[in-house]
Amino acid sequence: KAGVTQTPRYLIKTRGQQVTLSCSPISGHRSVSWYQQTPGQGLQFLFEYFSETQRNKGNFPGRFSGRQFSNSRSEMNVSTLELGDSALYLCASSFAGRNTGELFFGEGSRLTVL
Amino acid sequence: QQQVKQSPQSLIVQKGGISIINCAYENTAFDYFPWYQQFPGKGPALLIAIRPDVSEKKEGRFTISFNKSAKQFSLHIMDSQPGDSATYFCAARGTGNQFYFGTGTSLTVIP
């Protein structure tokens, strides 16, 4: 069974540009969450999508947005990039039910903003 | 505001020793407490998890101890091995499917 796939794995952008990251969840998983990982901060929740609807959103500015498609694949977009946006962006998929709970993470997209 | 506080930030243990990582939380609505293990260049992977109605869960060399009244939980790694060297994150699940993670503990097991 294929795991969570994130593309691209690495990318370099300059301040003011925008970026789109892609995530393909495990087959059958309908929930996709995005996290930002930075040294010393751990993983910070960005948002969660289920059946193409954003169910939950973390405390990030509106420059961070996302969407989910009918096949559960998800994208996140960051506009007007800032130096502080440099981070590892992790996508996680899971079953929808509350009784399971396990998040399956991809290997992440490492974004560097110059 | 860090909803889940994790300590220590780094830990060095001799092979065969016990590694202990601690976490504390404030929100009593959290209903699921997993531990994740992350190797360099990889995403976090679930190691072990516990629900608040259980005080201890053991899987092989890994044990979670959970103290609901103190709002604390810890990961114990028995007989630590060099292959256990990784970063460990505790987490707690809140409303929806939102998880709050600790800041991570870098574990180094010396042969």
Coordinates of N, CA and C in Angstrom, one line a residue:
Chain A
K1 N 0.9 -1.2 0.0 CA 0.0 0.0 0.0 C 0.9 1.2 0.0
A2 N 0.7 2.1 -1.0 CA 1.5 3.3 -1.1 C 1.2 4.2 0.1
G3 N 2.3 4.9 0.6 CA 2.2 5.9 1.7 C 1.7 7.2 1.2
V4 N 1.9 8.2 2.0 CA 1.5 9.6 1.7 C 2.7 10.2 0.8
T5 N 2.3 10.7 -0.3 CA 3.3 11.2 -1.2 C 3.2 12.7 -1.3
Q6 N 4.3 13.4 -1.1 CA 4.4 14.9 -1.2 C 5.3 15.3 -2.3
T7 N 4.9 16.3 -3.0 CA 5.8 16.9 -4.1 C 5.6 18.4 -4.1
P8 N 6.7 19.1 -4.4 CA 8.1 18.6 -4.6 C 8.7 18.3 -3.2
R9 N 9.8 17.6 -3.1 CA 10.5 17.4 -1.9 C 11.3 18.6 -1.4
Y10 N 11.9 19.3 -2.3 CA 12.7 20.5 -2.0 C 12.3 21.6 -3.0
L11 N 12.3 22.8 -2.5 CA 12.2 23.9 -3.4 C 12.7 25.2 -2.7
I12 N 13.2 26.1 -3.6 CA 13.8 27.3 -3.1 C 13.0 28.4 -3.8
K13 N 12.6 29.4 -3.0 CA 11.8 30.5 -3.6 C 12.4 31.8 -3.0
T14 N 12.0 32.9 -3.6 CA 12.4 34.2 -3.0 C 11.3 34.9 -2.4
R15 N 11.6 35.8 -1.5 CA 10.5 36.6 -0.8 C 9.5 37.2 -1.8
G16 N 8.3 37.2 -1.5 CA 7.2 37.7 -2.4 C 6.6 36.8 -3.3
Q17 N 7.3 35.7 -3.6 CA 6.8 34.7 -4.5 C 5.7 33.9 -3.8
Q18 N 5.1 33.0 -4.6 CA 4.1 32.1 -4.0 C 4.5 30.6 -4.3
V19 N 4.0 29.7 -3.6 CA 4.4 28.3 -3.8 C 3.1 27.4 -3.6
T20 N 3.1 26.4 -4.3 CA 2.0 25.4 -4.2 C 2.7 24.0 -3.9
L21 N 2.2 23.4 -2.9 CA 2.7 22.0 -2.5 C 1.6 21.0 -2.6
S22 N 1.9 19.8 -3.0 CA 0.9 18.8 -3.3 C 1.1 17.6 -2.4
C23 N -0.1 17.0 -2.1 CA -0.1 15.8 -1.2 C -1.1 14.8 -1.7
S24 N -0.6 13.6 -1.9 CA -1.5 12.5 -2.2 C -1.6 11.5 -1.0
P25 N -2.8 11.4 -0.5 CA -3.0 10.6 0.8 C -3.0 9.1 0.5
I26 N -2.9 8.3 1.5 CA -3.1 6.9 1.4 C -4.5 6.6 0.8
S27 N -4.5 5.6 -0.1 CA -5.8 5.3 -0.7 C -6.8 4.9 0.4
G28 N -8.0 5.5 0.3 CA -9.0 5.3 1.3 C -9.1 6.3 2.4
H29 N -8.0 7.0 2.6 CA -8.0 8.1 3.6 C -8.7 9.3 3.1
R30 N -9.7 9.9 3.8 CA -10.4 11.0 3.3 C -10.0 12.3 4.1
S31 N -9.3 12.2 5.1 CA -8.8 13.4 5.9 C -7.4 13.7 5.6
V32 N -7.1 14.9 5.2 CA -5.7 15.3 5.0 C -5.4 16.6 5.8
S33 N -4.3 16.5 6.6 CA -3.9 17.6 7.4 C -2.6 18.1 7.0
W34 N -2.3 19.4 7.2 CA -1.0 20.0 6.9 C -0.4 20.6 8.2
Y35 N 0.9 20.4 8.3 CA 1.7 20.9 9.4 C 2.9 21.5 9.0
Q36 N 3.3 22.6 9.7 CA 4.6 23.2 9.4 C 5.6 22.8 10.5
Q37 N 6.8 22.3 10.1 CA 7.8 21.9 11.1 C 9.0 22.8 11.0
T38 N 9.3 23.5 12.1 CA 10.5 24.3 12.2 C 11.3 23.9 13.4
P39 N 12.6 24.0 13.4 CA 13.5 23.7 14.6 C 13.0 24.5 15.8
G40 N 12.8 23.8 16.9 CA 12.5 24.4 18.1 C 11.0 24.7 18.3
Q41 N 10.2 24.6 17.3 CA 8.8 24.8 17.3 C 8.0 23.5 17.2
G42 N 8.6 22.5 16.8 CA 7.9 21.3 16.6 C 7.0 21.4 15.4
L43 N 5.8 20.7 15.4 CA 4.9 20.7 14.3 C 3.7 21.6 14.7
Q44 N 3.4 22.5 13.8 CA 2.3 23.5 14.0 C 1.2 23.2 13.0
F45 N 0.0 23.0 13.5 CA -1.1 22.7 12.6 C -1.5 23.8 11.7
L46 N -1.6 23.5 10.5 CA -2.1 24.5 9.5 C -3.6 24.4 9.2
F47 N -4.0 23.3 8.7 CA -5.4 23.1 8.4 C -5.7 21.6 8.1
E48 N -6.9 21.2 8.2 CA -7.4 19.9 7.9 C -8.5 19.9 6.9
Y49 N -8.5 19.0 5.9 CA -9.6 18.9 5.0 C -10.2 17.5 5.0
F50 N -11.5 17.5 4.8 CA -12.2 16.2 4.8 C -13.3 16.4 3.7
S51 N -13.3 15.5 2.8 CA -14.4 15.5 1.7 C -14.4 16.9 1.1
E52 N -13.3 17.4 0.8 CA -13.1 18.7 0.0 C -13.5 19.9 0.9
T53 N -13.7 19.8 2.2 CA -14.1 20.9 3.0 C -13.1 21.1 4.1
Q54 N -12.7 22.3 4.4 CA -11.8 22.6 5.4 C -12.6 22.5 6.8
R55 N -12.1 21.6 7.6 CA -12.8 21.3 8.9 C -12.2 22.1 10.0
N56 N -10.9 22.4 9.9 CA -10.2 23.0 11.0 C -9.1 23.8 10.5
K57 N -8.8 24.9 11.2 CA -7.7 25.8 10.7 C -6.9 26.2 11.9
G58 N -5.6 26.2 11.8 CA -4.7 26.6 12.8 C -4.5 28.2 12.8
N59 N -3.6 28.6 13.6 CA -3.3 30.1 13.7 C -2.2 30.6 12.8
F60 N -2.5 30.5 11.5 CA -1.6 31.0 10.5 C -2.3 32.1 9.7
P61 N -1.5 33.0 9.2 CA -2.2 34.1 8.4 C -2.8 33.6 7.1
G62 N -3.7 34.5 6.6 CA -4.4 34.1 5.4 C -3.6 33.8 4.2
R63 N -2.3 34.1 4.2 CA -1.4 33.8 3.1 C -1.3 32.3 2.9
F64 N -1.6 31.5 3.9 CA -1.6 30.1 3.9 C -3.0 29.6 3.6
S65 N -3.1 28.9 2.5 CA -4.4 28.3 2.1 C -4.3 26.9 1.6
G66 N -5.4 26.3 1.4 CA -5.3 24.9 0.9 C -6.6 24.5 0.3
R67 N -6.6 23.3 -0.3 CA -7.8 22.8 -0.9 C -7.7 21.3 -1.0
Q68 N -8.8 20.6 -1.1 CA -8.8 19.2 -1.3 C -9.7 18.9 -2.5
F69 N -9.3 17.9 -3.3 CA -10.0 17.5 -4.5 C -10.8 16.3 -4.2
S70 N -11.7 16.0 -5.2 CA -12.6 14.9 -5.0 C -11.9 13.5 -4.8
N71 N -10.7 13.4 -5.3 CA -10.0 12.1 -5.1 C -9.1 12.2 -3.8
S72 N -9.4 13.2 -2.9 CA -8.7 13.4 -1.6 C -7.3 14.0 -1.7
R73 N -6.8 14.1 -2.9 CA -5.5 14.8 -3.0 C -5.7 16.2 -2.5
S74 N -4.6 16.7 -2.0 CA -4.7 18.1 -1.4 C -3.5 18.9 -1.9
E75 N -3.7 20.2 -1.9 CA -2.7 21.2 -2.2 C -2.7 22.3 -1.1
M76 N -1.6 22.8 -0.8 CA -1.5 24.0 0.0 C -0.7 25.1 -0.7
N77 N -1.1 26.3 -0.5 CA -0.5 27.4 -1.2 C -0.1 28.4 -0.2
V78 N 1.1 29.0 -0.4 CA 1.6 30.1 0.5 C 1.9 31.3 -0.5
S79 N 1.2 32.4 -0.3 CA 1.4 33.5 -1.1 C 2.3 34.5 -0.4
T80 N 2.9 35.4 -1.2 CA 3.8 36.5 -0.7 C 4.7 35.9 0.4
L81 N 5.6 35.0 -0.1 CA 6.5 34.3 0.8 C 7.3 35.3 1.7
E82 N 7.5 34.9 2.9 CA 8.4 35.6 3.8 C 9.6 34.7 4.3
L83 N 10.7 35.3 4.7 CA 11.8 34.5 5.1 C 11.4 33.4 6.2
G84 N 10.5 33.8 7.1 CA 10.0 33.0 8.2 C 9.2 31.8 7.7
D85 N 8.8 31.8 6.5 CA 8.1 30.6 6.0 C 9.0 29.4 5.6
S86 N 10.3 29.6 5.7 CA 11.2 28.5 5.5 C 10.9 27.4 6.5
A87 N 10.6 26.2 6.0 CA 10.2 25.2 7.0 C 10.0 23.9 6.2
L88 N 9.8 22.8 6.9 CA 9.4 21.6 6.3 C 7.9 21.5 6.5
Y89 N 7.2 21.3 5.3 CA 5.7 21.3 5.4 C 5.3 19.8 5.2
L90 N 4.6 19.3 6.2 CA 4.3 17.9 6.3 C 2.8 17.8 6.0
C91 N 2.5 16.8 5.2 CA 1.1 16.4 5.0 C 0.8 15.1 5.7
A92 N -0.3 14.9 6.3 CA -0.7 13.7 7.0 C -2.1 13.3 6.6
S93 N -2.3 12.0 6.3 CA -3.6 11.5 6.0 C -4.1 10.6 7.1
S94 N -5.4 10.4 7.2 CA -6.0 9.5 8.2 C -7.4 9.1 7.8
F95 N -7.9 8.1 8.5 CA -9.3 7.7 8.4 C -10.1 8.8 9.0
A96 N -11.3 8.9 8.7 CA -12.1 10.0 9.2 C -12.6 9.8 10.6
G97 N -12.7 8.6 11.0 CA -13.3 8.3 12.3 C -12.5 8.8 13.5
R98 N -13.1 9.1 14.6 CA -12.5 9.6 15.8 C -11.8 8.4 16.6
N99 N -12.3 7.2 16.2 CA -11.8 6.0 17.0 C -10.4 5.6 16.5
T100 N -9.9 6.1 15.4 CA -8.6 5.6 14.9 C -7.5 6.6 15.4
G101 N -7.5 7.7 14.9 CA -6.6 8.8 15.4 C -5.2 8.8 14.7
E102 N -4.8 7.7 14.1 CA -3.4 7.7 13.7 C -3.3 8.6 12.4
L103 N -2.2 9.5 12.5 CA -1.9 10.3 11.3 C -0.7 9.6 10.6
F104 N -0.8 9.5 9.3 CA 0.3 8.9 8.5 C 0.9 10.1 7.7
F105 N 2.2 10.4 8.0 CA 2.8 11.5 7.4 C 3.6 11.1 6.2
G106 N 3.7 12.1 5.3 CA 4.6 12.0 4.2 C 6.0 12.5 4.6
E107 N 6.9 12.5 3.7 CA 8.3 12.9 4.0 C 8.5 14.4 4.0
G108 N 7.5 15.1 3.5 CA 7.5 16.6 3.6 C 8.1 17.2 2.4
S109 N 7.8 18.5 2.3 CA 8.3 19.4 1.3 C 9.1 20.5 2.0
R110 N 10.4 20.5 1.7 CA 11.3 21.4 2.4 C 11.4 22.7 1.6
L111 N 10.8 23.8 2.2 CA 10.8 25.1 1.5 C 11.9 26.0 2.1
T112 N 12.7 26.6 1.2 CA 13.6 27.6 1.6 C 13.3 28.9 0.9
V113 N 13.1 29.9 1.7 CA 12.8 31.2 1.2 C 14.0 32.2 1.3
L114 N 14.5 32.7 0.2 CA 15.7 33.5 0.2 C 15.3 35.0 0.1
Chain B
Q1 N 1.2 30.0 22.1 CA 1.1 29.3 23.4 C 1.2 27.8 23.1
Q2 N 2.2 27.2 23.7 CA 2.4 25.7 23.4 C 1.5 24.9 24.2
Q3 N 0.6 24.2 23.6 CA -0.5 23.5 24.3 C 0.1 22.2 24.9
V4 N 1.2 21.7 24.3 CA 1.8 20.5 24.8 C 3.3 20.8 25.1
K5 N 3.7 20.7 26.3 CA 5.1 21.0 26.6 C 5.9 19.7 26.8
Q6 N 7.0 19.7 26.1 CA 7.8 18.4 26.1 C 9.2 18.7 26.6
S7 N 9.8 17.7 27.4 CA 11.1 17.8 27.9 C 11.7 16.4 28.0
P8 N 13.0 16.3 28.0 CA 14.0 17.3 27.7 C 14.1 17.6 26.2
Q9 N 14.8 18.6 25.8 CA 15.0 18.9 24.4 C 15.9 17.9 23.7
S10 N 16.9 17.5 24.5 CA 17.8 16.5 23.9 C 18.2 15.5 25.1
L11 N 18.5 14.3 24.6 CA 18.8 13.2 25.6 C 19.9 12.3 25.1
I12 N 20.8 12.0 25.9 CA 21.9 11.0 25.5 C 21.9 9.9 26.5
V13 N 21.7 8.7 26.0 CA 21.6 7.5 26.8 C 22.6 6.4 26.3
Q14 N 23.1 5.7 27.2 CA 24.0 4.5 26.8 C 23.1 3.4 26.3
K15 N 23.7 2.6 25.4 CA 23.0 1.4 24.9 C 22.6 0.5 26.1
G16 N 21.3 0.1 26.1 CA 20.8 -0.7 27.2 C 20.2 0.0 28.3
G17 N 20.3 1.3 28.3 CA 19.7 2.2 29.3 C 18.3 2.5 29.0
I18 N 17.7 3.2 29.9 CA 16.3 3.6 29.8 C 16.2 5.1 29.4
S19 N 15.4 5.4 28.3 CA 15.2 6.7 27.9 C 13.8 7.2 28.3
I20 N 13.7 8.4 28.9 CA 12.5 8.8 29.4 C 12.2 10.3 28.9
I21 N 11.1 10.4 28.3 CA 10.7 11.7 27.7 C 9.3 12.1 28.3
N22 N 9.2 13.3 28.8 CA 8.0 13.8 29.5 C 7.2 14.8 28.7
C23 N 5.9 14.8 28.8 CA 5.1 15.8 28.2 C 4.0 16.2 29.2
A24 N 3.5 17.4 29.1 CA 2.5 18.0 29.9 C 1.5 18.7 29.1
Y25 N 0.2 18.7 29.4 CA -0.8 19.4 28.7 C -1.7 20.1 29.6
E26 N -2.5 21.0 29.1 CA -3.5 21.8 29.9 C -4.9 21.5 29.6
N27 N -5.2 21.2 28.3 CA -6.6 21.1 27.8 C -7.2 19.7 28.2
T28 N -8.1 19.7 29.1 CA -8.7 18.4 29.5 C -9.6 17.8 28.4
A29 N -9.8 18.5 27.3 CA -10.6 18.0 26.3 C -9.8 17.1 25.3
F30 N -8.5 17.1 25.4 CA -7.7 16.2 24.6 C -8.1 14.7 24.9
D31 N -8.2 14.0 23.8 CA -8.8 12.6 24.0 C -7.9 11.5 23.4
Y32 N -6.7 11.8 22.9 CA -5.8 10.8 22.3 C -4.4 11.4 22.4
F33 N -3.5 10.5 22.8 CA -2.1 11.0 23.1 C -1.1 10.1 22.4
P34 N -0.7 10.4 21.2 CA 0.3 9.6 20.5 C 1.7 10.1 20.7
W35 N 2.6 9.2 20.4 CA 4.1 9.5 20.3 C 4.5 9.2 18.9
Y36 N 5.3 10.1 18.3 CA 5.8 9.9 17.0 C 7.3 9.9 17.0
Q37 N 7.9 9.1 16.1 CA 9.3 9.0 16.0 C 9.7 9.5 14.6
Q38 N 10.7 10.3 14.5 CA 11.1 10.9 13.3 C 12.6 10.7 13.1
F39 N 13.0 10.1 11.9 CA 14.4 10.0 11.5 C 14.7 11.1 10.5
P40 N 15.9 11.5 10.4 CA 16.3 12.6 9.5 C 15.8 12.3 8.1
G41 N 15.2 13.3 7.5 CA 14.8 13.2 6.1 C 13.5 12.4 5.9
K42 N 12.9 12.0 7.0 CA 11.6 11.3 7.0 C 10.5 12.0 7.7
G43 N 9.3 11.7 7.4 CA 8.2 12.2 8.2 C 8.0 11.5 9.5
P44 N 7.3 12.0 10.5 CA 7.1 11.3 11.7 C 6.2 10.1 11.5
A45 N 6.5 9.1 12.3 CA 5.7 7.8 12.2 C 5.2 7.5 13.6
L46 N 4.0 7.0 13.7 CA 3.4 6.7 15.0 C 4.2 5.6 15.6
L47 N 4.5 5.8 16.9 CA 5.2 4.8 17.7 C 4.3 4.0 18.6
I48 N 3.6 4.8 19.4 CA 2.6 4.2 20.4 C 1.7 5.3 20.8
A49 N 0.5 4.9 21.2 CA -0.5 5.9 21.6 C -1.4 5.4 22.7
I50 N -2.0 6.4 23.4 CA -2.8 6.0 24.6 C -4.0 6.9 24.6
R51 N -5.1 6.4 25.2 CA -6.3 7.2 25.5 C -6.3 7.5 27.0
P52 N -7.0 8.6 27.4 CA -6.9 9.1 28.8 C -7.6 8.2 29.8
D53 N -8.3 7.1 29.4 CA -8.9 6.2 30.3 C -8.0 5.1 30.7
V54 N -6.8 5.1 30.2 CA -5.8 4.1 30.5 C -4.6 4.7 31.1
S55 N -4.0 4.1 32.1 CA -2.8 4.7 32.8 C -1.5 4.3 32.2
E56 N -1.5 3.1 31.5 CA -0.2 2.7 31.0 C -0.5 1.8 29.8
K57 N 0.4 1.9 28.8 CA 0.3 1.1 27.6 C 1.7 0.7 27.2
K58 N 1.9 -0.6 27.0 CA 3.2 -1.1 26.6 C 3.2 -1.8 25.3
E59 N 4.2 -1.5 24.5 CA 4.4 -2.2 23.2 C 5.8 -2.5 23.0
G60 N 6.2 -3.8 23.3 CA 7.6 -4.1 23.2 C 8.5 -3.3 24.2
R61 N 9.5 -2.6 23.7 CA 10.3 -1.9 24.6 C 9.8 -0.5 24.9
F62 N 8.7 -0.1 24.3 CA 8.1 1.2 24.5 C 6.9 1.2 25.4
T63 N 6.9 2.1 26.4 CA 5.8 2.2 27.3 C 5.3 3.7 27.5
I64 N 4.0 3.9 27.4 CA 3.5 5.2 27.8 C 2.9 5.1 29.2
S65 N 3.3 6.1 30.0 CA 2.7 6.2 31.3 C 1.8 7.5 31.3
F66 N 0.6 7.4 31.7 CA -0.3 8.5 31.6 C -0.9 8.9 33.0
N67 N -0.8 10.1 33.4 CA -1.3 10.6 34.7 C -2.4 11.6 34.4
K68 N -3.6 11.2 34.4 CA -4.7 12.2 34.0 C -4.8 13.3 35.0
S69 N -4.7 13.0 36.3 CA -4.9 14.1 37.2 C -3.8 15.1 37.2
A70 N -2.6 14.7 36.9 CA -1.5 15.7 36.7 C -1.4 16.2 35.3
K71 N -2.2 15.7 34.4 CA -2.1 16.1 33.0 C -0.7 16.0 32.4
Q72 N -0.1 14.8 32.7 CA 1.2 14.5 32.2 C 1.2 13.1 31.6
F73 N 2.1 12.9 30.6 CA 2.3 11.6 30.1 C 3.8 11.5 29.7
S74 N 4.3 10.3 29.7 CA 5.7 10.1 29.4 C 5.9 8.8 28.5
L75 N 7.0 8.9 27.8 CA 7.5 7.7 27.0 C 8.7 7.1 27.6
H76 N 8.7 5.8 27.9 CA 9.8 5.1 28.4 C 10.3 4.2 27.3
I77 N 11.6 4.2 27.0 CA 12.2 3.3 26.0 C 13.2 2.4 26.8
M78 N 12.8 1.2 27.0 CA 13.7 0.2 27.7 C 14.7 -0.3 26.8
D79 N 15.9 -0.7 27.4 CA 16.9 -1.3 26.7 C 17.2 -0.5 25.4
S80 N 17.5 0.8 25.5 CA 17.6 1.7 24.4 C 18.8 1.2 23.5
Q81 N 18.5 1.3 22.2 CA 19.4 0.8 21.1 C 19.9 2.0 20.2
P82 N 21.1 1.9 19.6 CA 21.5 2.9 18.7 C 20.5 3.2 17.6
G83 N 19.7 2.2 17.2 CA 18.7 2.4 16.2 C 17.5 3.2 16.7
D84 N 17.4 3.5 18.0 CA 16.4 4.3 18.5 C 16.7 5.8 18.4
S85 N 18.0 6.1 18.0 CA 18.4 7.5 17.9 C 17.5 8.2 16.9
A86 N 16.8 9.1 17.3 CA 15.8 9.8 16.4 C 15.2 11.0 17.2
T87 N 14.3 11.7 16.6 CA 13.6 12.8 17.3 C 12.2 12.2 17.7
Y88 N 11.8 12.5 18.9 CA 10.5 12.0 19.4 C 9.6 13.1 19.7
F89 N 8.3 13.0 19.3 CA 7.3 14.0 19.5 C 6.2 13.4 20.2
C90 N 5.7 14.1 21.3 CA 4.5 13.7 21.9 C 3.4 14.6 21.3
A91 N 2.2 14.2 21.3 CA 1.1 15.0 20.7 C -0.2 14.7 21.5
A92 N -1.2 15.6 21.3 CA -2.5 15.4 21.9 C -3.5 15.9 20.8
R93 N -4.6 15.1 20.8 CA -5.7 15.5 19.8 C -6.7 16.3 20.5
G94 N -7.1 17.4 19.8 CA -8.2 18.2 20.3 C -9.4 18.1 19.5
T95 N -10.2 19.1 19.4 CA -11.4 19.0 18.7 C -11.1 18.9 17.2
G96 N -12.1 18.3 16.5 CA -11.9 18.0 15.1 C -10.8 17.0 15.0
N97 N -9.9 17.1 14.1 CA -8.8 16.1 14.0 C -7.5 16.9 14.1
Q98 N -7.5 18.0 15.0 CA -6.3 18.8 15.1 C -5.4 18.2 16.2
F99 N -4.2 18.0 15.9 CA -3.2 17.6 16.9 C -2.3 18.7 17.3
Y100 N -1.9 18.7 18.6 CA -1.0 19.6 19.1 C 0.3 18.8 19.5
F101 N 1.4 19.3 18.9 CA 2.6 18.5 19.1 C 3.6 19.2 20.1
G102 N 4.4 18.5 20.8 CA 5.4 19.0 21.6 C 6.6 19.4 20.7
T103 N 7.6 20.1 21.3 CA 8.6 20.6 20.4 C 9.7 19.6 20.1
G104 N 9.6 18.4 20.6 CA 10.5 17.3 20.2 C 11.7 17.1 21.1
T105 N 12.1 15.9 21.1 CA 13.3 15.5 21.9 C 14.2 14.7 21.0
S106 N 15.4 15.2 20.9 CA 16.4 14.5 20.1 C 17.1 13.5 21.0
L107 N 16.9 12.2 20.7 CA 17.5 11.1 21.4 C 18.7 10.5 20.7
T108 N 19.8 10.4 21.4 CA 21.0 9.8 20.9 C 21.4 8.6 21.9
V109 N 21.5 7.5 21.3 CA 21.9 6.3 22.1 C 23.3 5.9 21.7
I110 N 24.2 6.0 22.7 CA 25.6 5.7 22.5 C 25.9 4.2 22.6
P111 N 26.5 3.6 21.6 CA 26.8 2.2 21.6 C 27.7 1.8 22.8

